[in-house]
CSV table of C-alpha atoms in Angstrom, one decimal:
chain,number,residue,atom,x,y,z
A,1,UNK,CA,85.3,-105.1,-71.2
A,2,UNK,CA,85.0,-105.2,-75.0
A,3,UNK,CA,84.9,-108.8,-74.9
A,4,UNK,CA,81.9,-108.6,-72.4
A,5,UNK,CA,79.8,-106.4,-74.7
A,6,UNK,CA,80.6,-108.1,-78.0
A,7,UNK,CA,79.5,-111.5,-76.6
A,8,UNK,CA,76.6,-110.0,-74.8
A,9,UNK,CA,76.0,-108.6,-78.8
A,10,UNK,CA,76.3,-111.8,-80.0
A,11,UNK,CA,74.0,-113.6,-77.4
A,12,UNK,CA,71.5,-111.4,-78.3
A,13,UNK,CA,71.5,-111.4,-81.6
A,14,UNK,CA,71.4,-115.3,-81.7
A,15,UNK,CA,68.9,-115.3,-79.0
A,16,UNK,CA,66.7,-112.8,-81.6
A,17,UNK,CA,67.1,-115.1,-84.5
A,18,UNK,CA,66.2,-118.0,-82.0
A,19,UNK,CA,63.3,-116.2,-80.9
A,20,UNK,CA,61.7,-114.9,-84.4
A,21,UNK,CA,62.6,-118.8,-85.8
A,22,UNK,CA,60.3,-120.2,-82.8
A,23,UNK,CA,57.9,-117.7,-83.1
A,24,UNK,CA,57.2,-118.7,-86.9
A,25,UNK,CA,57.9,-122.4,-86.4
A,26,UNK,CA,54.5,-122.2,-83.7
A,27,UNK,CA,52.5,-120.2,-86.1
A,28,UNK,CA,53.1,-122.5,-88.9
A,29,UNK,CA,52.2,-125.4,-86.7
A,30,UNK,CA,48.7,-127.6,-88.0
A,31,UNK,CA,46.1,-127.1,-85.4
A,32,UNK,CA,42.5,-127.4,-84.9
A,33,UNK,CA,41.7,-124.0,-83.6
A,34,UNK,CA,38.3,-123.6,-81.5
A,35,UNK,CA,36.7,-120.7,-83.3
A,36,UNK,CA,33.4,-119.1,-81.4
A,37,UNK,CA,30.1,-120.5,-82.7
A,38,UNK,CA,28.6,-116.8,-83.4
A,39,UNK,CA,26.8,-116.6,-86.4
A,40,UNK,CA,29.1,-114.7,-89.5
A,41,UNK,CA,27.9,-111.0,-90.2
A,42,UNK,CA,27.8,-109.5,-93.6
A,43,UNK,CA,30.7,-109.1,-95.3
A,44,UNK,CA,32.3,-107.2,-98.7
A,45,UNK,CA,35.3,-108.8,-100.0
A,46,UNK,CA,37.5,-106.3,-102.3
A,47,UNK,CA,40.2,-108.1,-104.5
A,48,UNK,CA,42.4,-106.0,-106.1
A,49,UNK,CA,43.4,-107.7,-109.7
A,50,UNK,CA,44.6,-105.3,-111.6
A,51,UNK,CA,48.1,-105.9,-113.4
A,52,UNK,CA,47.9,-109.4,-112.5
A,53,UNK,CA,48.7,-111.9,-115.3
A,54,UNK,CA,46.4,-115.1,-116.1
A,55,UNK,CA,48.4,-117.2,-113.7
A,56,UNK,CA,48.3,-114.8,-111.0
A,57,UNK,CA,44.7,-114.2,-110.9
A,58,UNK,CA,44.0,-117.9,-110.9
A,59,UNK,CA,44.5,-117.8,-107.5
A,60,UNK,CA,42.1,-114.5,-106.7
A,61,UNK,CA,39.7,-116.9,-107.5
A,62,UNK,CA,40.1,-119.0,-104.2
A,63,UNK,CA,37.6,-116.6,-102.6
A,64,UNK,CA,34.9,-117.8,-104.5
A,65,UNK,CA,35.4,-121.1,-102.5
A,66,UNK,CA,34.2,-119.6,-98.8
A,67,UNK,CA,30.8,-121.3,-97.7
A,68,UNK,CA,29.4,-118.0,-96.6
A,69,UNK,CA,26.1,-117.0,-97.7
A,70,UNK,CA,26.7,-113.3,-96.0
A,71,UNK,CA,29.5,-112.5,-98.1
A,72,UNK,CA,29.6,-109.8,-101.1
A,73,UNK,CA,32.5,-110.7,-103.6
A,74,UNK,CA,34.0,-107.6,-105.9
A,75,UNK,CA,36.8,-108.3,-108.0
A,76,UNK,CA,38.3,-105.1,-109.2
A,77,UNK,CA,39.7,-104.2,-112.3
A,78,UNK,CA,40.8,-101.4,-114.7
A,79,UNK,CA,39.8,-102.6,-117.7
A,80,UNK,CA,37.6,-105.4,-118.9
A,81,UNK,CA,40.3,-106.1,-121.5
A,82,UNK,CA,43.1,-106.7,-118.7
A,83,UNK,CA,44.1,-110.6,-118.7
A,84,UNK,CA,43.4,-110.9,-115.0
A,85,UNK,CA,39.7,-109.1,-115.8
A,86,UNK,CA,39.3,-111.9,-118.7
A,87,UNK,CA,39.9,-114.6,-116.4
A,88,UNK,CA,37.7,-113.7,-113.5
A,89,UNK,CA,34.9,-113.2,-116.0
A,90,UNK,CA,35.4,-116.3,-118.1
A,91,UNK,CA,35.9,-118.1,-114.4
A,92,UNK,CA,32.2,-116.6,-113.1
A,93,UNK,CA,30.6,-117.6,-116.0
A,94,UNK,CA,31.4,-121.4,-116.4
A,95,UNK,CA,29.8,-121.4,-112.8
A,96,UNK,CA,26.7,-119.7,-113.5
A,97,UNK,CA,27.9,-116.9,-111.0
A,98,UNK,CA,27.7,-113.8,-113.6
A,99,UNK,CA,24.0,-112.7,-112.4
A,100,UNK,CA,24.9,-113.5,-108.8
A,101,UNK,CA,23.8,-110.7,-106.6
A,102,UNK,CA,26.8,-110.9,-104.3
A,103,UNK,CA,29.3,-111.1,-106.9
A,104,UNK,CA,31.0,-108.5,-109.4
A,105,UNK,CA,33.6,-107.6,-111.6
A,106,UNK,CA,34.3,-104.0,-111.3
A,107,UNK,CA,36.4,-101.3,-113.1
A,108,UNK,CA,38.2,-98.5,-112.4
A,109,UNK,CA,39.4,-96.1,-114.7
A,110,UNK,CA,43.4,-95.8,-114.4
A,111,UNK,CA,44.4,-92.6,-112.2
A,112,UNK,CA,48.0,-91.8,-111.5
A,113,UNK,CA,48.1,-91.5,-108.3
A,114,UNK,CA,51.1,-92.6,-106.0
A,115,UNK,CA,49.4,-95.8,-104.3
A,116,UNK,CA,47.9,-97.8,-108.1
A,117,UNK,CA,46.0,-100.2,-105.5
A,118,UNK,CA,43.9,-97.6,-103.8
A,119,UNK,CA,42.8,-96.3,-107.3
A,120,UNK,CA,42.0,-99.9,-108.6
A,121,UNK,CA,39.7,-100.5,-105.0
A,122,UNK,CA,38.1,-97.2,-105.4
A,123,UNK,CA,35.1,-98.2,-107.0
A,124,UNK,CA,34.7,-101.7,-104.9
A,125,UNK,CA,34.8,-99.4,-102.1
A,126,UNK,CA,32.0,-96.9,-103.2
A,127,UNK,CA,30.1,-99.9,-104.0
A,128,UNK,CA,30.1,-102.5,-100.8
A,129,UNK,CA,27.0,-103.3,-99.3
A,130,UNK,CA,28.3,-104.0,-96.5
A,131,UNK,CA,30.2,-102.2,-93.1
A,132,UNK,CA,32.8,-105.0,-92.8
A,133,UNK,CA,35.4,-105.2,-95.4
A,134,UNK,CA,38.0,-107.3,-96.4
A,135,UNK,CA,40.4,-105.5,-99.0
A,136,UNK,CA,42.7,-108.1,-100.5
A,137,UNK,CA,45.2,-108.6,-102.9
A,138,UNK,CA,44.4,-110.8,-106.0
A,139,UNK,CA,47.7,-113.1,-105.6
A,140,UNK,CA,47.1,-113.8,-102.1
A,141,UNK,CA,45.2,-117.6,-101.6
A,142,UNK,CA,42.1,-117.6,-99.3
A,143,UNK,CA,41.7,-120.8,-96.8
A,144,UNK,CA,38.6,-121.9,-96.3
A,145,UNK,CA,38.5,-120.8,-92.8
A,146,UNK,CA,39.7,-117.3,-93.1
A,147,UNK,CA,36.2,-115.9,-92.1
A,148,UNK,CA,36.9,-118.3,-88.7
A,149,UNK,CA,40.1,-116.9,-88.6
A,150,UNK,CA,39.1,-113.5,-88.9
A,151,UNK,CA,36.1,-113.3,-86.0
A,152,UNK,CA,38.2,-115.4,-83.9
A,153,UNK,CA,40.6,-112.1,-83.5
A,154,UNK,CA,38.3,-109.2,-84.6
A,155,UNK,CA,37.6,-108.1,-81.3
A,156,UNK,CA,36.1,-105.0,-80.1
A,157,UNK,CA,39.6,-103.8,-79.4
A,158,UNK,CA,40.8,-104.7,-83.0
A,159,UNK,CA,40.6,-102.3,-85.9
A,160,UNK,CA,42.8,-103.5,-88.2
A,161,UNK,CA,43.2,-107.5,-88.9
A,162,UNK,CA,45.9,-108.4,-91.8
A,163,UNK,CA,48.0,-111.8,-92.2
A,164,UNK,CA,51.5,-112.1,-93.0
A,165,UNK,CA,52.6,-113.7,-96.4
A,166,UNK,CA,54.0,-117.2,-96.6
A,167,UNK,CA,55.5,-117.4,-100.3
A,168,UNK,CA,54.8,-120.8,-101.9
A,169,UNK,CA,55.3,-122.7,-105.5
A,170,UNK,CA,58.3,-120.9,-107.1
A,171,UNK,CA,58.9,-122.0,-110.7
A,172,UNK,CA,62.3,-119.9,-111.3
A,173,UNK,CA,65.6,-119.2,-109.7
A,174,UNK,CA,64.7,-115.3,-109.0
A,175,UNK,CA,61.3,-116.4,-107.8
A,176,UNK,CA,62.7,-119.0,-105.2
A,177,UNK,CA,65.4,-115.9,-104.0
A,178,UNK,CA,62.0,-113.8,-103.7
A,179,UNK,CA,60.3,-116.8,-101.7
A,180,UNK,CA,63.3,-116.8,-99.4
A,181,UNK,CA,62.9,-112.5,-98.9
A,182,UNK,CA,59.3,-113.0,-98.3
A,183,UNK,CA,58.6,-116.2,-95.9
A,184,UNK,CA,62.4,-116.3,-94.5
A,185,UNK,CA,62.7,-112.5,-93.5
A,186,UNK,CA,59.0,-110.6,-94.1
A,187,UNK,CA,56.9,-113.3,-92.7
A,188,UNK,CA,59.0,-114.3,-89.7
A,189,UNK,CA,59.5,-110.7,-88.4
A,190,UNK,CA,55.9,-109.6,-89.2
A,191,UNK,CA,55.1,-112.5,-86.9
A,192,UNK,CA,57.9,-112.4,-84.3
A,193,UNK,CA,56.8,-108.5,-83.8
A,194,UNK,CA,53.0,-109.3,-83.9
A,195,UNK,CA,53.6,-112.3,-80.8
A,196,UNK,CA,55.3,-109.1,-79.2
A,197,UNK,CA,52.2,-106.6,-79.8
A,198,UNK,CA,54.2,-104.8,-82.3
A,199,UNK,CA,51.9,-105.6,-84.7
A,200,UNK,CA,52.3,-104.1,-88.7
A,201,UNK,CA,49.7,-104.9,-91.0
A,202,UNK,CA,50.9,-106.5,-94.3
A,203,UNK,CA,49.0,-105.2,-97.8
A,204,UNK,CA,47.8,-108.6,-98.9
A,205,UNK,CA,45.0,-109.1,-96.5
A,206,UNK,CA,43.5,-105.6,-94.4
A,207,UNK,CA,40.3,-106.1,-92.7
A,208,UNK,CA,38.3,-103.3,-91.1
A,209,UNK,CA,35.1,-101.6,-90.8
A,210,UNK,CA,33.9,-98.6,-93.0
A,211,UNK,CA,32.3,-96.8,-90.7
A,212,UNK,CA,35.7,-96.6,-88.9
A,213,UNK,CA,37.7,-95.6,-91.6
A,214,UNK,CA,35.5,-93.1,-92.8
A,215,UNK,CA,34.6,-91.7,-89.0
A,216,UNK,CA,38.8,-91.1,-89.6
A,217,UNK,CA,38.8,-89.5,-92.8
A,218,UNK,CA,37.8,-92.2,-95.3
A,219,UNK,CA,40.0,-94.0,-97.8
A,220,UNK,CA,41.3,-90.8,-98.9
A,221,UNK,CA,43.0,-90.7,-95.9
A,222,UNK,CA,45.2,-93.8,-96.8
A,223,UNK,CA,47.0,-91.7,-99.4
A,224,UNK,CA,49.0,-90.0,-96.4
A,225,UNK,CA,51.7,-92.7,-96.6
A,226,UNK,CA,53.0,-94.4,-100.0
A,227,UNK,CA,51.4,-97.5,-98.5
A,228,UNK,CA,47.9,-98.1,-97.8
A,229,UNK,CA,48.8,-101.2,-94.6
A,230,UNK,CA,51.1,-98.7,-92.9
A,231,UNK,CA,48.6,-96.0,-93.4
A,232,UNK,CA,46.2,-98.2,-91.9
A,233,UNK,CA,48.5,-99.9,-89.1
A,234,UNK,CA,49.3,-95.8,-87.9
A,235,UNK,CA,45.6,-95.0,-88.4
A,236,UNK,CA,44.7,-97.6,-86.0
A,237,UNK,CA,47.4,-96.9,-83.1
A,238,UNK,CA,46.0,-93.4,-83.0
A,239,UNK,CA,42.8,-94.3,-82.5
A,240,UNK,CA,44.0,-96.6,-79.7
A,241,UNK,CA,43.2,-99.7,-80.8
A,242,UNK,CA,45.2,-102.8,-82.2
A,243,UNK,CA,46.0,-104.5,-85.4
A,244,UNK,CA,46.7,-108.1,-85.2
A,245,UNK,CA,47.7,-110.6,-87.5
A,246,UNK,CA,45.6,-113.9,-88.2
A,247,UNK,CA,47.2,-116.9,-86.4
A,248,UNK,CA,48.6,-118.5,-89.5
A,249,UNK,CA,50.4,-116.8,-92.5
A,250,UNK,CA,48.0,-117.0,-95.8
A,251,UNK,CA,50.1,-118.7,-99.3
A,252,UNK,CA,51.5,-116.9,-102.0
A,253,UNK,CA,51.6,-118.3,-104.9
A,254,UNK,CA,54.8,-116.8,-106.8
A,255,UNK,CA,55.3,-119.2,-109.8
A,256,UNK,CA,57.7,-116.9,-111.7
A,257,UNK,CA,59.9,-114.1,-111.6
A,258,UNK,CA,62.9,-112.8,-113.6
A,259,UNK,CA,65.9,-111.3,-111.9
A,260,UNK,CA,64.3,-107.9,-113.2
A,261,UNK,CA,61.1,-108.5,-111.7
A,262,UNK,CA,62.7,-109.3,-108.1
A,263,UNK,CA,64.8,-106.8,-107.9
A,264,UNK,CA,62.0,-103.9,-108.8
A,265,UNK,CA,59.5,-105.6,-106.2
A,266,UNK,CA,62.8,-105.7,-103.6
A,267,UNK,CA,63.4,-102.2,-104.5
A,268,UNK,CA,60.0,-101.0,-104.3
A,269,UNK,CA,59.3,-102.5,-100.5
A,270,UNK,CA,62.6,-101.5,-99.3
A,271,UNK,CA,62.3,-97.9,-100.8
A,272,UNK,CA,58.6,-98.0,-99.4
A,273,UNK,CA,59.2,-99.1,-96.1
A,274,UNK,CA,62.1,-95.8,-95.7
A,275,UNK,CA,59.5,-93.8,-96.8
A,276,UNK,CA,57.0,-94.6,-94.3
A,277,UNK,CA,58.7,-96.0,-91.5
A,278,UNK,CA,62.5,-94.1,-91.9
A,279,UNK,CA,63.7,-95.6,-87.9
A,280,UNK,CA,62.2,-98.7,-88.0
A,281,UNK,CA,63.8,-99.1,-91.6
A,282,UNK,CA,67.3,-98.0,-90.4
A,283,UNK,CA,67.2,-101.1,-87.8
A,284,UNK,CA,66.4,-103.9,-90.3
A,285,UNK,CA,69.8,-104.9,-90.6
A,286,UNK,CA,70.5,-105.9,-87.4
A,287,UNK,CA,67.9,-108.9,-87.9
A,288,UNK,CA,69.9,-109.7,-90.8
A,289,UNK,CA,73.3,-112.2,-91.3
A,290,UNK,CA,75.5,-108.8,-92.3
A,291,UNK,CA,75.4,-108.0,-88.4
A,292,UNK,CA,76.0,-111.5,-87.2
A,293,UNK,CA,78.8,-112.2,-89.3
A,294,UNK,CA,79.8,-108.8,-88.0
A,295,UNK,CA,79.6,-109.7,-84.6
A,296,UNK,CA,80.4,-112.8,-84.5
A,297,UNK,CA,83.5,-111.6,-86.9
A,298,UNK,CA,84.6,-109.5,-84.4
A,299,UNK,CA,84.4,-111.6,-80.7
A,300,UNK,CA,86.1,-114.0,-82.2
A,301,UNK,CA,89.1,-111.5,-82.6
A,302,UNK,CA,88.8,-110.3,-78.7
A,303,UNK,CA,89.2,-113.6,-78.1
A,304,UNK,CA,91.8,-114.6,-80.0
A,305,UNK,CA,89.6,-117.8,-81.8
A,306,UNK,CA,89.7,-119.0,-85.5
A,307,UNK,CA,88.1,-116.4,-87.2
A,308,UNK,CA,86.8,-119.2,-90.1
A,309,UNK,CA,85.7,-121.8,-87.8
A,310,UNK,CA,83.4,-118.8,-86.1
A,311,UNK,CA,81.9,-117.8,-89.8
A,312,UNK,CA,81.3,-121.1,-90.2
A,313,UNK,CA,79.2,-121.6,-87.3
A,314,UNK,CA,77.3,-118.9,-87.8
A,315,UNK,CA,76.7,-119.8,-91.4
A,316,UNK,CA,75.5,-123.1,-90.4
A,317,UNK,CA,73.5,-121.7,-87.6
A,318,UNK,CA,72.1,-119.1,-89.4
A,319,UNK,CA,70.8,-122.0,-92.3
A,320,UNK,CA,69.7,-124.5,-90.2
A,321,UNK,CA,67.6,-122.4,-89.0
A,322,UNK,CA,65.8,-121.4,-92.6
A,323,UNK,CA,66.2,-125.2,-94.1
A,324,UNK,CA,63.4,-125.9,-90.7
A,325,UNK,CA,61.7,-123.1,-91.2
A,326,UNK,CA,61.5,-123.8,-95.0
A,327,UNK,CA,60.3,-127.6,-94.2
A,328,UNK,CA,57.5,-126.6,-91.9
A,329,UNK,CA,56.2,-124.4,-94.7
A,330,UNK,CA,55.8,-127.5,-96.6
A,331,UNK,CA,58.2,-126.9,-98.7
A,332,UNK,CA,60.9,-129.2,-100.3
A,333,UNK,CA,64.6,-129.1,-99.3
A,334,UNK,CA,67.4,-128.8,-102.2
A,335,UNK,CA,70.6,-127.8,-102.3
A,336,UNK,CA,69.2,-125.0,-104.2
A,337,UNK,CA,67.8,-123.8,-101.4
A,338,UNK,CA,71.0,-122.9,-99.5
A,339,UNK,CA,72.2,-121.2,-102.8
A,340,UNK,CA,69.0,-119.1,-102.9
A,341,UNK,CA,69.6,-118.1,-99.5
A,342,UNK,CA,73.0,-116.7,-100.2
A,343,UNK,CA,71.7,-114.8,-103.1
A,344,UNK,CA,69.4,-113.3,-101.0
A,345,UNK,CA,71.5,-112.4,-98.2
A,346,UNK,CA,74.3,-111.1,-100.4
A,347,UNK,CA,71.9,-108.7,-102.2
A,348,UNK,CA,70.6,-107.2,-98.5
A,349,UNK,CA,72.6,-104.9,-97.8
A,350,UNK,CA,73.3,-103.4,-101.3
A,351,UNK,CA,69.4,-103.3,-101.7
A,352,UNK,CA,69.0,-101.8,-98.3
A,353,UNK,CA,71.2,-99.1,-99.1
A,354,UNK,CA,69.4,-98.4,-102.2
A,355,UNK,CA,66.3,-98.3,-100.7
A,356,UNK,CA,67.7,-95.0,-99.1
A,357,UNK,CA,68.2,-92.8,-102.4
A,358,UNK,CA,65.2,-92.3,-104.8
A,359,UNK,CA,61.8,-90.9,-104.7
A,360,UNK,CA,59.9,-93.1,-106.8
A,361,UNK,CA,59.7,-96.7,-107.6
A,362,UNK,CA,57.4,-98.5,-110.4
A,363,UNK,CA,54.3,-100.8,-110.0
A,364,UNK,CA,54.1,-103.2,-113.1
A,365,UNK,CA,55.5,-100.6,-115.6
A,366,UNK,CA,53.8,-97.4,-114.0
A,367,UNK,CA,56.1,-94.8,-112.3
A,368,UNK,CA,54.8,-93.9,-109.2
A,369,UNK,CA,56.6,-90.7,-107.3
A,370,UNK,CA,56.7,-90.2,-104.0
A,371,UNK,CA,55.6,-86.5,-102.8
């Protein structure tokens, strides 16, 4: 009988990691999608650059490149002396776009509140023209499509539309371990659970309407969870309607990162997501290699098999299936890559316990406390 369940364990788990590896494997597939032929309707892009280096901000810029005459731009910032804010400025005036109607450079003055982004979008916010908004994060890149993208899903039935992140272009060790975290684990679930209808919205792209966040309480009422896509995500199920994600995951460019740097961002989703979702947080480990090795670990004991030759199966299982993954992204294959991996997983569960103790976490050097 224990045998039984521990290989009915096992098939399932392989059959998840199966599952989620198709799942992102279809999404990540080139395709000419047929897109309606309605005409756009206005539209009121908020990017959120504040605390972004030079580098980073380069690529907030890639929304400048969409074709569409209906849509408002607003980059927002704290302070016109932040490096991301002199960027965007010098960037809008060596293309004459500094006295263009549909595009600004906010600020916000700095309030210390526990979620920095909804302060730095405040004043983009007050100020869009326009009922459909697009509130996006300024190291997110924007395809040319994405308005396509977005109407092709935006249905009457959909309040929230977000995108899951597909990390791209790391230039250091700790940036390719975060690359691995973000497209190998983040992405793939986000997706595998949107293909099921359990659909969470990810903070680097949220589009809605304003008239239907405000008709539930307006953007202060995002400031109920620590973060403002599960806020939205929850907000949206009670109203009984759906968030969905765009087809494809949207690129992240994550150049570099020091072993400090990955391990606060780690420590701040982790410590986030326990926050806001406590039960759906207390399951991630079963998605992860800790319970397979488990699992595997321990059939291969009921049975009486070699308990290496099972690891090592898994092991190469379980990287085969990220070294595919990895190459459909576009990315390219290194020996490195299987190291990064095994960084990554060998910092899960330590970082997953972590994420259980604590009640703050900082956002590019400012505390923020959870309440």
């Amino acid at each position: 009988m224990e045998t039984l369940v521990l290989s009915g364990i096992c098939t399932a788990l392989i059959l998840l990691q199966l599952y989620s590896a198709m799942v992102m494997l279809h999404r990540l597939r080139p395709r000419k999608m047929k897109y309606s032929d309605r005409d756009s309707y206005p539209i009121t892009f908020i990017i959120s650059i504040s605390g972004l280096s030079e580098t980073e901000a380069t690529t907030a810029l890639s929304v400048l490149e969409l074709v569409e005459p209906n849509a408002e731009i607003l980059f927002c910032a704290t302070s016109k002396n932040e490096p991301s804010a002199r960027l965007v400025s010098r960037a809008l005036a060596n293309r004459n776009l500094t006295n263009d109607p549909n595009i600004s450079l906010i600020f916000t003055p700095v309030r210390h509140s526990r979620n920095p982004k909804l302060d730095n979008i405040q004043a983009g916010f007050d100020a869009a023209q326009h009922d459909a908004l697009v509130l996006l994060d300024g190291n997110i890149e924007i395809p040319g499509d994405f308005i396509s993208q977005m109407q092709h899903i935006w249905r009457p039935d959909v309040s929230l539309v977000s995108t899951a992140p597909l990390a791209v272009d790391p230039s250091t060790f700790w940036a390719s371990v975060e690359m691995s975290l973000i497209t190998g684990v983040y992405a793939r679930w986000l997706l595998a659970g949107d293909q099921l209808g359990i659909t969470f919205a990810s903070g680097k792209v949220l589009v809605f309407s304003r008239s239907w966040l405000n008709a539930q309480g307006g953007l202060d009422k995002l400031d109920k969870y620590v973060a403002e896509d599960m806020a939205l995500t929850k907000l949206a199920r009670s109203t009984g309607s759906k968030v969905k994600l765009l087809t494809r995951p949207m690129r992240q460019p994550l150049d570099h990162r020091t072993a400090k740097e990955f391990f606060s961002r780690a420590s701040r989703w982790m410590k986030i997501r326990r926050t806001d979702i406590p039960f759906g947080y207390s399951l991630e480990l079963i998605y992860s290699f800790w319970f397979l090795v488990l699992f595997s670990g321990l059939w291969a004991g009921s049975i009486g098999a070699s308990l290496a030759k099972t690891l090592i199966i898994s092991f190469i299982f379980w990287h085969a299936l990220e070294a595919l993954i990895n190459k459909n992204t576009g990315a390219k294959w290194s020996p490195m890559f299987h190291v990064h991996l095994l960084v990554r997983d060998a910092l899960t569960l330590p970082l997953w316990i972590t994420g259980w103790f604590g009640r703050h976490y900082y956002w590019r050097g400012q505390e923020i406390r959870f309440r």
